[in-house]
GROMACS .gro file of C-alpha atoms in nm:
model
  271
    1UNK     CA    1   0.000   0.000   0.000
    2UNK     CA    2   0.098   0.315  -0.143
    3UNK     CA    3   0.168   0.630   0.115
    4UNK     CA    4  -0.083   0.912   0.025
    5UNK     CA    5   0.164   1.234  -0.142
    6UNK     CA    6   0.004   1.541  -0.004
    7UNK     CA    7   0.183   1.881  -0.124
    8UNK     CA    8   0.474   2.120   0.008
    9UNK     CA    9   0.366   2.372   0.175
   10UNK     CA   10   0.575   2.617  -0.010
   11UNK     CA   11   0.581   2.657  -0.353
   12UNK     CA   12   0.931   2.708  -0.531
   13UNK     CA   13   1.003   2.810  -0.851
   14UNK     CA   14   1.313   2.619  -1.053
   15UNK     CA   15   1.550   2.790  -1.245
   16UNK     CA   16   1.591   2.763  -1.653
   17UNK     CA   17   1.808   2.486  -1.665
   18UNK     CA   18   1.834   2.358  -1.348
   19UNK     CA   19   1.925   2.046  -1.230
   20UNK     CA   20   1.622   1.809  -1.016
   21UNK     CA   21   1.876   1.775  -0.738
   22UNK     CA   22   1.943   2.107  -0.727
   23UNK     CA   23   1.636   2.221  -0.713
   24UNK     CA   24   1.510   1.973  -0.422
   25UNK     CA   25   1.832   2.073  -0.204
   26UNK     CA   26   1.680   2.450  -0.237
   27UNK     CA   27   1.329   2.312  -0.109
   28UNK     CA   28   1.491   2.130   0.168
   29UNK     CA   29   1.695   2.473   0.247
   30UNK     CA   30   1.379   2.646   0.250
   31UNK     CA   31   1.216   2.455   0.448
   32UNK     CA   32   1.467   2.392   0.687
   33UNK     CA   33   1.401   2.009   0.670
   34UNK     CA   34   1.683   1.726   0.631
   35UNK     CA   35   1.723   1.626   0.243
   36UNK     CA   36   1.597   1.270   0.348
   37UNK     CA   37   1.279   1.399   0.504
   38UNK     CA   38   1.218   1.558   0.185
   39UNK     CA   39   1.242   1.283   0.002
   40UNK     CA   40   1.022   1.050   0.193
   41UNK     CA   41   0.766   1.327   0.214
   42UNK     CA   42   0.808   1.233  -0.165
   43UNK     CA   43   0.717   0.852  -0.117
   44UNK     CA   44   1.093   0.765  -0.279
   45UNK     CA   45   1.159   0.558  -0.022
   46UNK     CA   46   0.832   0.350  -0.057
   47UNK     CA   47   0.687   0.403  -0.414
   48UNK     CA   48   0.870   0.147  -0.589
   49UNK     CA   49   1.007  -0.190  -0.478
   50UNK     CA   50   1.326  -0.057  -0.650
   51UNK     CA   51   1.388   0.189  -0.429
   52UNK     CA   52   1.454   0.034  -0.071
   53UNK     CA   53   1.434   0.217   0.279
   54UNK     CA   54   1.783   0.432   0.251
   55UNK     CA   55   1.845   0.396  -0.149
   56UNK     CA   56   1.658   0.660  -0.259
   57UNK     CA   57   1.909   1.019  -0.323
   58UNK     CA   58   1.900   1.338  -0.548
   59UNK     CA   59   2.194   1.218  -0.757
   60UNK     CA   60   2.007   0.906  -0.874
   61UNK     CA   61   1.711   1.095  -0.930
   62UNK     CA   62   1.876   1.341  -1.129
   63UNK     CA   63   1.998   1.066  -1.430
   64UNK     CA   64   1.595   0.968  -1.514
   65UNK     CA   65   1.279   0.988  -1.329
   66UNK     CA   66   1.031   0.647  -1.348
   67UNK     CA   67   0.643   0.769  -1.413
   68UNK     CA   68   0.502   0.693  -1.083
   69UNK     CA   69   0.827   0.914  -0.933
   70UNK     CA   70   0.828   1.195  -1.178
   71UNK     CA   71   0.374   1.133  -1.075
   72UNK     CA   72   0.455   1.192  -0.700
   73UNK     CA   73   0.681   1.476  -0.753
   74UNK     CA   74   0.481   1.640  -0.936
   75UNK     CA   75   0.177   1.587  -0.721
   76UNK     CA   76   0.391   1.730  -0.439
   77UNK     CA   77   0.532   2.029  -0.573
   78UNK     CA   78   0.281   2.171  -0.824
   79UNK     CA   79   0.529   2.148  -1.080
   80UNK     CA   80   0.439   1.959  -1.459
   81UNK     CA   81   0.591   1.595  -1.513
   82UNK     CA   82   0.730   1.723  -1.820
   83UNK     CA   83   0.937   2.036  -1.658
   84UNK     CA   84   1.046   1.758  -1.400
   85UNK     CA   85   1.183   1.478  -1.703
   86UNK     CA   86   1.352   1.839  -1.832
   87UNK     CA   87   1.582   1.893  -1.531
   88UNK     CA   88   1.703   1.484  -1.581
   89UNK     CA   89   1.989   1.350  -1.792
   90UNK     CA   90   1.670   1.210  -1.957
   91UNK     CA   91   1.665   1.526  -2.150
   92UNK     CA   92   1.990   1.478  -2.340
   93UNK     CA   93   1.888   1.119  -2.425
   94UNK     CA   94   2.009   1.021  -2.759
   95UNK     CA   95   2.153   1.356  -2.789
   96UNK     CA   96   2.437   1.403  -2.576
   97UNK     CA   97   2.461   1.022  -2.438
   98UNK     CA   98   2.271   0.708  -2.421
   99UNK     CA   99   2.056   0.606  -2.100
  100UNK     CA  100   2.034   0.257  -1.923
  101UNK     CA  101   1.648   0.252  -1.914
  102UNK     CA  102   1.705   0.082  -1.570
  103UNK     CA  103   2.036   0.214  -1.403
  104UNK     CA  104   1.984   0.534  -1.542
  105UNK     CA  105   2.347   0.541  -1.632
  106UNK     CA  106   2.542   0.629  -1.938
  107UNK     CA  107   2.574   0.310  -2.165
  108UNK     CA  108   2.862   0.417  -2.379
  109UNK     CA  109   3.235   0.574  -2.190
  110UNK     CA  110   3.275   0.679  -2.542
  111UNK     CA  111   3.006   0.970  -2.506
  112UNK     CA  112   3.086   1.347  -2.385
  113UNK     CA  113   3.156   1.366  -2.024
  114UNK     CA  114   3.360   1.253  -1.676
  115UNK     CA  115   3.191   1.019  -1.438
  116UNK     CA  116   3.152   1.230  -1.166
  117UNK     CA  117   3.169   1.551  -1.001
  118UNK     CA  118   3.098   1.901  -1.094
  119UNK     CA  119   3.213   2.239  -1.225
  120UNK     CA  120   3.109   2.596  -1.085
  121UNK     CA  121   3.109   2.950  -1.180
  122UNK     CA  122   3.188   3.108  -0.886
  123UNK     CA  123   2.967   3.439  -0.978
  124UNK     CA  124   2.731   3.263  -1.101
  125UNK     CA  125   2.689   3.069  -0.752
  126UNK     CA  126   2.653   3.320  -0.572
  127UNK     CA  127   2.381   3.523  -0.771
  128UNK     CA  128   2.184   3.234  -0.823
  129UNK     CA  129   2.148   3.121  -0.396
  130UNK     CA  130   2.351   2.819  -0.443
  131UNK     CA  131   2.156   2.674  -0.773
  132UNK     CA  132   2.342   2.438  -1.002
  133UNK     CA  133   2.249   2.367  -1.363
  134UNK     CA  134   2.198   2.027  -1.590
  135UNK     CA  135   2.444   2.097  -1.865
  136UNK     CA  136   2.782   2.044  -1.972
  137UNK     CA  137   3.022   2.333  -1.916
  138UNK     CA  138   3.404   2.434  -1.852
  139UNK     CA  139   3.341   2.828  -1.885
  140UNK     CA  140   3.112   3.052  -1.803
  141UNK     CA  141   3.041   3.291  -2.065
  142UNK     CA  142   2.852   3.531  -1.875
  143UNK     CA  143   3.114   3.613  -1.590
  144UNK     CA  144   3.397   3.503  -1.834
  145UNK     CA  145   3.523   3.264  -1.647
  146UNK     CA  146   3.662   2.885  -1.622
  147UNK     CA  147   3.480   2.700  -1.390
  148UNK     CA  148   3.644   2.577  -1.068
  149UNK     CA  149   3.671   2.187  -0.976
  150UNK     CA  150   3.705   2.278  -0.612
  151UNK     CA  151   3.628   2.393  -0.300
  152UNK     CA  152   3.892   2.685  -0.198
  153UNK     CA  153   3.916   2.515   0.176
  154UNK     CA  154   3.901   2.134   0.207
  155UNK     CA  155   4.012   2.109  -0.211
  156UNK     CA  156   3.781   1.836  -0.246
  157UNK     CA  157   3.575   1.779  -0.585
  158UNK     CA  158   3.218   1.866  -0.570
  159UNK     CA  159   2.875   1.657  -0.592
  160UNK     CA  160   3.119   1.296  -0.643
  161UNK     CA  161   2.826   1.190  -0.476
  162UNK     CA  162   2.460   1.226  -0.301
  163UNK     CA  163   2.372   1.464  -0.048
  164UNK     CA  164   2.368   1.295   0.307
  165UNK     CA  165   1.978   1.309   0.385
  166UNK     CA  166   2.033   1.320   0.725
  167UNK     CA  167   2.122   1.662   0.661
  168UNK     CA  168   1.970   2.048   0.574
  169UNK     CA  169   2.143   2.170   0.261
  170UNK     CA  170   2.298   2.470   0.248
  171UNK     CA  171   2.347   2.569  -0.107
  172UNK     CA  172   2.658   2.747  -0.208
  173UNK     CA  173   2.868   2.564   0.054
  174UNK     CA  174   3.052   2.282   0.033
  175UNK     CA  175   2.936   1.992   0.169
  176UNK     CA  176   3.186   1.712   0.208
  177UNK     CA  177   3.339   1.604   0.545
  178UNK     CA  178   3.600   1.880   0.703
  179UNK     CA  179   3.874   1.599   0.680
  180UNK     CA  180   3.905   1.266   0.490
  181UNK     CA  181   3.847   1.013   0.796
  182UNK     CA  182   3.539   1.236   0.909
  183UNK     CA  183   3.299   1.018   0.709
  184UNK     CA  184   3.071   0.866   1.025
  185UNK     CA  185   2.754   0.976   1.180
  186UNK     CA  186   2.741   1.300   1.277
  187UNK     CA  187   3.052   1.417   1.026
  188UNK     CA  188   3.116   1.806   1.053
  189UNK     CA  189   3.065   1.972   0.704
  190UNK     CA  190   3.309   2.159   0.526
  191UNK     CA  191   3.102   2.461   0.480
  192UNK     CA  192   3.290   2.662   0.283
  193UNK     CA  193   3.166   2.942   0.066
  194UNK     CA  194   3.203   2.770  -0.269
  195UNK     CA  195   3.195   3.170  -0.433
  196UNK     CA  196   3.549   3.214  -0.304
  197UNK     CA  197   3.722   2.968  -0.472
  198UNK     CA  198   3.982   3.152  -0.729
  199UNK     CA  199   3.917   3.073  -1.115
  200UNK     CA  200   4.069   3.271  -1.433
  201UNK     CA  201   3.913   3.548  -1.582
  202UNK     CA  202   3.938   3.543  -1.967
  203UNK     CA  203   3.951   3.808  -2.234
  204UNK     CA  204   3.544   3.853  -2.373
  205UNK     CA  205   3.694   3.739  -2.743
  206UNK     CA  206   3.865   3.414  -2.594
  207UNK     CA  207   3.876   3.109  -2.740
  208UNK     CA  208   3.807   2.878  -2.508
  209UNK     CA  209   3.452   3.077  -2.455
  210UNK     CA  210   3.367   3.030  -2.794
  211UNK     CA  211   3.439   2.653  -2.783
  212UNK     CA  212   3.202   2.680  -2.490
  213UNK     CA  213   2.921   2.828  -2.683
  214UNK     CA  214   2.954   2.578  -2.940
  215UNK     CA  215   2.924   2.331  -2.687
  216UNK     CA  216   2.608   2.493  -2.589
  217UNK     CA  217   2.431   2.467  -2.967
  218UNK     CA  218   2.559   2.124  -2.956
  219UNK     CA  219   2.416   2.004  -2.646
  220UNK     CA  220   2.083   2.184  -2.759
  221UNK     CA  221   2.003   2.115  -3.088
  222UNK     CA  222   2.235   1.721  -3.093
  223UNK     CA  223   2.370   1.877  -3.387
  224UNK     CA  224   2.751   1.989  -3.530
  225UNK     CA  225   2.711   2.178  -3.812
  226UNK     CA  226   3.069   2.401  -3.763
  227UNK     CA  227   3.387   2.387  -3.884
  228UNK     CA  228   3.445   2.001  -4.074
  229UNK     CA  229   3.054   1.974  -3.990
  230UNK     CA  230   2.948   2.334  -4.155
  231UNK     CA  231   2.846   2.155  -4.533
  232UNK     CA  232   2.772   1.821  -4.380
  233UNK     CA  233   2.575   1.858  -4.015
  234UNK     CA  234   2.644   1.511  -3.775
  235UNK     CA  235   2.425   1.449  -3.516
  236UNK     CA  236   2.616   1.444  -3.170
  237UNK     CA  237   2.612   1.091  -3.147
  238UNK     CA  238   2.819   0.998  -3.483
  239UNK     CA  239   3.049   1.309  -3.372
  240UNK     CA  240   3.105   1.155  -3.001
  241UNK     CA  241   3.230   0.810  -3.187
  242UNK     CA  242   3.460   1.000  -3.450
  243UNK     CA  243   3.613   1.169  -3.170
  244UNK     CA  244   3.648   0.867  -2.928
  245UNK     CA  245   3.819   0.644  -3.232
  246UNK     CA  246   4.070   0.986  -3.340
  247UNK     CA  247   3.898   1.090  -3.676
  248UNK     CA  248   3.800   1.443  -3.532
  249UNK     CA  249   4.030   1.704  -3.422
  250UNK     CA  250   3.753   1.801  -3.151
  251UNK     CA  251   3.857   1.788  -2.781
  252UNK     CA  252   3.630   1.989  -2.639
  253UNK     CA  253   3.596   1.940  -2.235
  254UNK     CA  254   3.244   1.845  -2.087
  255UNK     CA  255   3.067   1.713  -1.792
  256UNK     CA  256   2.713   1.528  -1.795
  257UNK     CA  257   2.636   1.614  -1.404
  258UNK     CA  258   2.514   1.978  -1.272
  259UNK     CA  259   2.718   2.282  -1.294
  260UNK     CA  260   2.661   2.629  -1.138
  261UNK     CA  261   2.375   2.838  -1.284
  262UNK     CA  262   2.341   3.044  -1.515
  263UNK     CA  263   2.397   3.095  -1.855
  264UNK     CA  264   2.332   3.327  -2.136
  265UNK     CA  265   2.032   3.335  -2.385
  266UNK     CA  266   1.683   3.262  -2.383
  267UNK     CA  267   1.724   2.915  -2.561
  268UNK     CA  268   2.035   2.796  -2.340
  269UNK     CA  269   2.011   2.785  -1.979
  270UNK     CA  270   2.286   3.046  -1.855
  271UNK     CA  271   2.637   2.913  -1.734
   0.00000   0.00000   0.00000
């Protein structure tokens, strides 16, 4: 028997682009609740004999989104099932990479991306309340930026993995343990304020922010049509497997898990 999904009592509003765990860390922030309460408020953790008591996180939500989940999150927050499927790695199906329609998981290492772990802009962090995007990026071309890997006090990665759900989020700051062999019940955060980590300013006219943009249309439209590609248009797919067997020059950089909001026009969520 199914537990009855009533509705938040807050209402929030996701960002263009943003990612689904992104966006449920910010309700959890708002309402002051641990991430895990959130969740089972949900029904994750009893909707679906797939997801066991404990299994259920953000990250694994974040790759795809079953009906009856996507159902009771919608049913929950107000928001459509189709806005929800849109802040998934389900949107970039067959575009960008190829789902496991039961892990969730990319199918092929040959597609665009690292396993785990995300980029930030750190302007773009801090504007944006701690919000990280769905999208693959290694500049920012509003704040002309790279994006940093780090965190500027413990120098660990960021989002290798879940949330802990015993926790409250607080977006923008780091969350991994203050030391490496602080890992148990009852850790102590890192906290640091992921906006002051130090990342290179580029030139407006810089390459590398072009290469970003046209990682952008790419990622978009699953189309290259630049360059080699301007006469003849490949879909992303047949580009990924030129590049991962050496018959295109293309070595673009890219990452398939959330990155720090925004970007820059109407049609691509901002950077």
């Amino acid at each position: 028997m199914r537990t009855a999904i009533g509705t938040f009592p807050i209402r929030l509003k996701a960002l263009p682009g943003e990612a689904l765990d992104s966006w449920l860390e910010a309700f959890a922030h708002r309402l002051h609740t641990p991430l895990g309460d959130v969740l089972n408020d949900l029904g994750l953790l009893v909707l679906e004999d797939g997801l066991v008591p404990g299994s259920s996180s953000t990250e694994m939500l974040t790759r795809c989104l079953s009906p009856v989940i996507a159902a009771s999150i919608a049913q929950a927050t107000g928001t459509p099932v189709a806005a929800l499927h849109a802040k998934t790695l389900a949107h970039y199906d067959q575009r960008v990479l190829d789902l496991d329609p039961r892990s969730g998981l990319p199918q092929s290492a040959t597609r665009w991306g690292k396993s785990t772990g995300s980029r930030f802009c750190t302007d773009c962090l801090a504007e944006s309340g701690g919000r990280w995007q769905l999208g693959w990026s290694f500049a920012c071309v509003r704040h002309n930026r790279l994006l940093a890997d780090h965190c500027p006090q413990c120098r660990s990665r960021q989002r290798t993995r879940a949330l802990a759900t015993r926790e409250i989020p607080h977006p923008g700051h780091c969350p991994n343990a203050s030391s490496a062999d602080d890992t148990g019940p009852g850790r102590r955060r890192c906290d640091a304020d992921l906006a002051q980590a130090s990342t290179l300013l580029l030139d407006a006219d810089h390459p590398v922010l072009d290469a970003q943009r046209l990682v952008y249309a790419m990622t978009d439209s699953g189309t290259a049509a630049f360059g080699a590609y301007a006469d003849h248009p490949h879909s992303e797919p047949s580009l990924t497997c030129e590049r991962s067997s050496g018959r295109s020059s293309s070595t673009l950089p890219a990452n398939p898990w959330p990155n720090a909001f925004p970007r820059t026009s109407p049609s691509i969520p901002m950077s």
